[in-house]
Coordinates of C-alpha atoms in Angstrom, one line a residue:
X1 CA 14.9 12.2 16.9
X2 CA 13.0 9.8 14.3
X3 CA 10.5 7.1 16.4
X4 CA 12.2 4.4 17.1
X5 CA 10.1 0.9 15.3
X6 CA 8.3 -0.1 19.2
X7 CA 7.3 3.5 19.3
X8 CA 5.8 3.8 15.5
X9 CA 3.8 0.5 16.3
X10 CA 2.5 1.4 19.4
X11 CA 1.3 4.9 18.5
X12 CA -0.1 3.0 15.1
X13 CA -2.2 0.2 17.1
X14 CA -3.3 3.1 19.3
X15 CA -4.5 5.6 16.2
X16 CA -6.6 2.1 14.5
X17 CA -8.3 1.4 17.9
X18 CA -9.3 5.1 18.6
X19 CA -10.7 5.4 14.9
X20 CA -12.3 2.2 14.9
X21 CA -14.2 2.4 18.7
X22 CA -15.6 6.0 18.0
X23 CA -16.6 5.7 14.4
X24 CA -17.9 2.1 14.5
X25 CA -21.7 2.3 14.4
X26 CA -21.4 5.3 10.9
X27 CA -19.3 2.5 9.8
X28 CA -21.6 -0.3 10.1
X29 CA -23.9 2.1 7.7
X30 CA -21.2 3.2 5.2
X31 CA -20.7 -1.2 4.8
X32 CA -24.6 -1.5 4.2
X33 CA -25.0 1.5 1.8
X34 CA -22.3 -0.2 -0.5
X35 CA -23.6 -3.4 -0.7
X36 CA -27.1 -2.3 -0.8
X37 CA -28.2 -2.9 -4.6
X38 CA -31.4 -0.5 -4.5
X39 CA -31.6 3.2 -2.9
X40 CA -29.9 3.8 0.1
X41 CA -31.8 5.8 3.0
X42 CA -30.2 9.0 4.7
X43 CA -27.9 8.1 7.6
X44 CA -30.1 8.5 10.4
X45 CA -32.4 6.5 9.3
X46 CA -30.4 3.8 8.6
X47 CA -28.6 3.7 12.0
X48 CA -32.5 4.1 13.6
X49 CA -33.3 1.1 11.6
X50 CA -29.8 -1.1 12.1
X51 CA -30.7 -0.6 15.9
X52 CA -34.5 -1.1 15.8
X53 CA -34.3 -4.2 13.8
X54 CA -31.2 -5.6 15.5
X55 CA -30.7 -4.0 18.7
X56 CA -28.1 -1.4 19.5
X57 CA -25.2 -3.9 20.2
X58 CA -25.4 -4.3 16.4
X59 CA -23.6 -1.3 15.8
X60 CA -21.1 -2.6 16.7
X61 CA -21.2 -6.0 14.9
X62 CA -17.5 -6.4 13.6
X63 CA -15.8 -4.3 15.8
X64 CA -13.3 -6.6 17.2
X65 CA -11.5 -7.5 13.9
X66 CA -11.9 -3.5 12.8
X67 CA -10.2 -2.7 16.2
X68 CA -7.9 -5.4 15.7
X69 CA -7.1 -4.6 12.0
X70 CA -3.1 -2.8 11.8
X71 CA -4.6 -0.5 8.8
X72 CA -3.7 2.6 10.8
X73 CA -0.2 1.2 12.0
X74 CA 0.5 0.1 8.3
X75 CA -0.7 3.0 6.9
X76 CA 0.8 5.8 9.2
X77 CA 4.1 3.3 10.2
X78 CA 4.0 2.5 6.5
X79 CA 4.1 6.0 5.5
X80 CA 7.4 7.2 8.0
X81 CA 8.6 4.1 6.1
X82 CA 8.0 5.6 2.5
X83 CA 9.3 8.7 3.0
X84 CA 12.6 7.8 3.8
X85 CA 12.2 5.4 0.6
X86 CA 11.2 8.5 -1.9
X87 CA 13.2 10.9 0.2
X88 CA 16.8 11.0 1.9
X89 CA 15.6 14.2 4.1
X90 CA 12.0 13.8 5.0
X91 CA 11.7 17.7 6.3
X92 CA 12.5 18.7 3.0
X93 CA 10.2 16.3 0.6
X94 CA 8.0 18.0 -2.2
X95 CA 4.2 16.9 -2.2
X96 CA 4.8 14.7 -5.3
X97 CA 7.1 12.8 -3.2
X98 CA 4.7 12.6 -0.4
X99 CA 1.9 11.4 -3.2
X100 CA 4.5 8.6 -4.0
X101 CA 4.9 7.6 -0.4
X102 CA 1.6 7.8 -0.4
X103 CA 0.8 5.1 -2.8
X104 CA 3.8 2.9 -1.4
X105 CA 2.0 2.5 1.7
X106 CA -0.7 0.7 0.6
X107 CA 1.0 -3.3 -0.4
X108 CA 2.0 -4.0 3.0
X109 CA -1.2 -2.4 4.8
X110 CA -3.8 -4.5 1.8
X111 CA -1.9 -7.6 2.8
X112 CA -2.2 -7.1 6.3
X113 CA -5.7 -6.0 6.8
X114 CA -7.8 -7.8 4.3
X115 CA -8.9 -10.6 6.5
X116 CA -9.5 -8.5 9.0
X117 CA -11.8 -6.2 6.2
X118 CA -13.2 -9.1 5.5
X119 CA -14.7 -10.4 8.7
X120 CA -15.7 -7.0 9.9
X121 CA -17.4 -6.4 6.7
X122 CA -19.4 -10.0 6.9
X123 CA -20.2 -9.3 9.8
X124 CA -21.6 -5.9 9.4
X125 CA -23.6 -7.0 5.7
X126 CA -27.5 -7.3 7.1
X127 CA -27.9 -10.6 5.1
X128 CA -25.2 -12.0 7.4
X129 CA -27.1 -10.3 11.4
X130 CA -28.0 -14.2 11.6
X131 CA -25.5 -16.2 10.4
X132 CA -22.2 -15.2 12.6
X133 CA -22.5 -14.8 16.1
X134 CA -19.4 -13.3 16.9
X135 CA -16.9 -12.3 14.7
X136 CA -14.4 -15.3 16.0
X137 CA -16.8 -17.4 14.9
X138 CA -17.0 -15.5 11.8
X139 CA -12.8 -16.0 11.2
X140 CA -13.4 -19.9 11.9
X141 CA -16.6 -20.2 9.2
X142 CA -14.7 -17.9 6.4
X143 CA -11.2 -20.6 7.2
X144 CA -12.9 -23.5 7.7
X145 CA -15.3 -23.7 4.4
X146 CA -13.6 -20.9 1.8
X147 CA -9.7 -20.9 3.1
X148 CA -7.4 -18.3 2.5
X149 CA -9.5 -17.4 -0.8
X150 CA -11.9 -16.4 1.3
X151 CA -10.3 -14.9 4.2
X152 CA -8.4 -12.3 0.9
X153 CA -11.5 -11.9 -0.5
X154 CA -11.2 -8.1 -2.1
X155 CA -7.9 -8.3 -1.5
X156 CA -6.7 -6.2 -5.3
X157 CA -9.8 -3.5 -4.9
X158 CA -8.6 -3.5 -1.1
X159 CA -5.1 -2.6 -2.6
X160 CA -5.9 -0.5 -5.4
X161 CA -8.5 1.7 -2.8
X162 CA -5.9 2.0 -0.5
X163 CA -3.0 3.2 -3.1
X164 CA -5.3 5.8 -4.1
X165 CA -6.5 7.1 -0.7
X166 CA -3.0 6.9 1.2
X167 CA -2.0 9.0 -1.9
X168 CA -4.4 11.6 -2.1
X169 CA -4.5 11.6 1.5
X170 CA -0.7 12.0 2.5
X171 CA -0.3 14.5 -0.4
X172 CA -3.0 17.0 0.4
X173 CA -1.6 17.0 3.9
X174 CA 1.4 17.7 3.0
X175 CA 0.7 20.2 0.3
X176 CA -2.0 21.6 3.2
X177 CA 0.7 22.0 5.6
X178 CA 3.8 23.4 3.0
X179 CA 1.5 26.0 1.6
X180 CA -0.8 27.3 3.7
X181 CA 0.0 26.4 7.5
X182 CA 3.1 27.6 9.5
X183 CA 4.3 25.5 12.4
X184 CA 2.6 24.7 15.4
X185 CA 3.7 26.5 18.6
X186 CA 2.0 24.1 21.0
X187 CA 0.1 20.8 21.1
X188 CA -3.2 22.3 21.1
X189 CA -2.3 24.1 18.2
X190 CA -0.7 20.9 16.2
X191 CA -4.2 19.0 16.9
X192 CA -6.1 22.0 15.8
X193 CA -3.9 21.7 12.4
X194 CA -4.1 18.0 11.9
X195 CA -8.0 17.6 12.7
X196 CA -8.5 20.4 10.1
X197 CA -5.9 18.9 6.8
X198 CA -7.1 15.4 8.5
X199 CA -10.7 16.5 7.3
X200 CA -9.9 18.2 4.1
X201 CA -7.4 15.3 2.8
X202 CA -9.7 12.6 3.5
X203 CA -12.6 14.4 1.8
X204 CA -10.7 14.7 -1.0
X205 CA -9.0 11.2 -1.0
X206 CA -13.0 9.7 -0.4
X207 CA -13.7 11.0 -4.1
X208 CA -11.0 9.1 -5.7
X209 CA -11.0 6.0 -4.0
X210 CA -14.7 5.3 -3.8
X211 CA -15.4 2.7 -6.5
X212 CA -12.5 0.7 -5.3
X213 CA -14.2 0.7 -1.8
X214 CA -17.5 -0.1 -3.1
X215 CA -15.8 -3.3 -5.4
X216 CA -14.2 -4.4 -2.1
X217 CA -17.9 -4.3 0.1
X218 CA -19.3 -6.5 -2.5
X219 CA -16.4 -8.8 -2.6
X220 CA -15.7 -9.4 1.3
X221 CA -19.4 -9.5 1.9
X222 CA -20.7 -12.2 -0.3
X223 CA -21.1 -15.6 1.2
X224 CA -20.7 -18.1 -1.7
X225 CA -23.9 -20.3 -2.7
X226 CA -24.2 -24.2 -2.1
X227 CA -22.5 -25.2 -5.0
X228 CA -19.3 -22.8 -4.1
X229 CA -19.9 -19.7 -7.0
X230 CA -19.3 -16.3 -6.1
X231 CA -21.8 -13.5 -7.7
X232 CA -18.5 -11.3 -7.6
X233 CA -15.4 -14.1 -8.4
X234 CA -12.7 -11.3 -9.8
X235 CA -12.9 -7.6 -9.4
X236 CA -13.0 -7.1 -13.0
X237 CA -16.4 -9.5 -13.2
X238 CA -18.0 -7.2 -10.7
X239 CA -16.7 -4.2 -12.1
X240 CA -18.8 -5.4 -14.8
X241 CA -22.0 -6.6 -13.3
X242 CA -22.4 -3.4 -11.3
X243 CA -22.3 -1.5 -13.9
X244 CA -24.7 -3.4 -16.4
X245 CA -27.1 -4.3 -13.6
X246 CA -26.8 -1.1 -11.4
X247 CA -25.1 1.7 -13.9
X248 CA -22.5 3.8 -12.7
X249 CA -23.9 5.7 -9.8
X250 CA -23.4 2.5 -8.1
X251 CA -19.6 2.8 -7.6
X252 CA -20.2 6.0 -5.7
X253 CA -23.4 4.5 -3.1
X254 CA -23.3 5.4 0.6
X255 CA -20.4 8.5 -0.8
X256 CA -22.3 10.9 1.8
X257 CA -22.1 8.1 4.9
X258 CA -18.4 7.0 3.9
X259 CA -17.5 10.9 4.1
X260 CA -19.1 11.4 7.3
X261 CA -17.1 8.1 8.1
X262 CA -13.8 9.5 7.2
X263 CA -14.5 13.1 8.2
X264 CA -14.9 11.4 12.0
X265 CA -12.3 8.9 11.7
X266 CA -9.2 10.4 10.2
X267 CA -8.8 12.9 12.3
X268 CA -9.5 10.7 14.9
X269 CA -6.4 8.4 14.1
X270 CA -4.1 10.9 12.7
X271 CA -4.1 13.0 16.0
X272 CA -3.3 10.1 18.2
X273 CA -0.8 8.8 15.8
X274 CA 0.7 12.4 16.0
X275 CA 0.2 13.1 20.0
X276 CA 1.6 9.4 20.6
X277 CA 4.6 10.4 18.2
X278 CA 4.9 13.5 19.9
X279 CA 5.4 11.8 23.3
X280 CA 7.9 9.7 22.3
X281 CA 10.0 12.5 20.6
X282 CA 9.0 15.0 23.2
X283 CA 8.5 17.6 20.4
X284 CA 5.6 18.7 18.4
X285 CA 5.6 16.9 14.8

């Protein structure tokens, strides 16, 4: 029996605030590496020296609007949504089909979670440790003195990163799971199953979508000057200055972290999506 829309949301809230409470402080790390104009530091070093110089509750600057943020009820709800869009009988859909669903899911989810990108990744930038206190606070400043603008800041590389992950991401599971896996015979074995294509499809998504994620750090975390200028106004102007003042390598900074990020996180959220599902339905998915 298909989840019922109360059902879909709830196991969707619950997948975001798994993934975003375990995987917060490598997250805090994969923000910093993209904004970070010069060379970024290996991993562990960079977490030692977030918490040294800011103490360890800093690792988990930003988690309320990440926990807070729908992205893994959009994206997973979003995706149940597409498929019945792209496909009448969603047992039987092809892996280009699930590609397309894929991609659909990512208008409603960009328009939903960007503010809430936005705060968690001011708050997470280091040049911003001492000017929010709280991520609330952080909401109020980013209303209050930029508006809306502001609060969508990144909002078409939010959208074009997310088209491209949810893509590659839905589509290697699926293609994972039509070619290679048979079905699951118990629970255990189902999360065994979706930590493993969870892993392998967000690996391969994180190549694709990386300089769309990098374009979106630099966006939400710039605080505009005294006179109201951006260094980053439209994507297509920092496009641009990245790659004049940085070169190319720069769309793919803090790859290694944001894999790690994804490798943890994923699987994280798409096995309580799927064991929440499977509750409701009282089947294995």
């Amino acid at each position: 029996m298909p989840l019922r829309a109360h059902e879909e949301i709830t196991a969707g809230f619950l997948a975001g605030c798994a993934d975003a409470l375990a995987c917060h402080p490598v997250d805090v790390v994969k923000t910093q590496a993209h904004v970070n104009r010069g060379t970024n530091v290996p991993f562990t070093q960079a977490l030692v020296a977030q918490a040294r110089a800011h103490g360890l509750p800093s690792l988990y600057r930003g988690v309320l609007p990440a926990c807070l943020r729908p992205q893994a009820l959009c994206m997973y709800v979003g995706y149940e949504w597409s498929k019945k869009a792209v496909c009448e009988d969603a047992k039987k859909m092809t892996t280009r089909e699930a590609f397309v669903a894929g991609w659909l899911t990512a208008y409603v989810e960009s328009a939903c979670v960007t503010p809430f990108e936005t705060v968690k990744v001011r708050m997470q930038t280091k040049e911003n440790m001492s000017r929010y206190a709280s991520s609330l606070g952080c909401a109020r400043e980013i209303a209050r003195t930029e508006g809306m603008k502001g609060l969508y800041a990144g909002f078409w590389p939010t959208c074009l990163r997310n088209n491209v992950f949810n893509s590659f991401y839905f589509g290697t599971i699926h293609y994972c799971k039509d070619e290679y896996l048979s079905a699951p015979d118990s629970l255990v074995e189902q999360a065994a199953q979706n930590v493993g294509v969870g892993i392998i499809a967000g690996l391969v998504a994180t190549v694709f979508k990386m300089p769309f994620d990098i374009l979106k750090s630099r966006m939400q975390g710039q605080v505009p000057n005294a006179s109201g200028a951006l260094e980053y106004p439209t994507m297509m102007e920092a496009a641009v200055r990245i790659f004049r003042n940085e070169g190319v390598g720069a769309f793919y900074k803090g790859t290694g972290v944001t894999a790690a990020r994804i490798t943890l996180g994923f699987p994280v959220s798409f096995v309580a999506f799927e064991a929440v599902a499977s509750m409701f339905e009282n089947e294995i998915r």
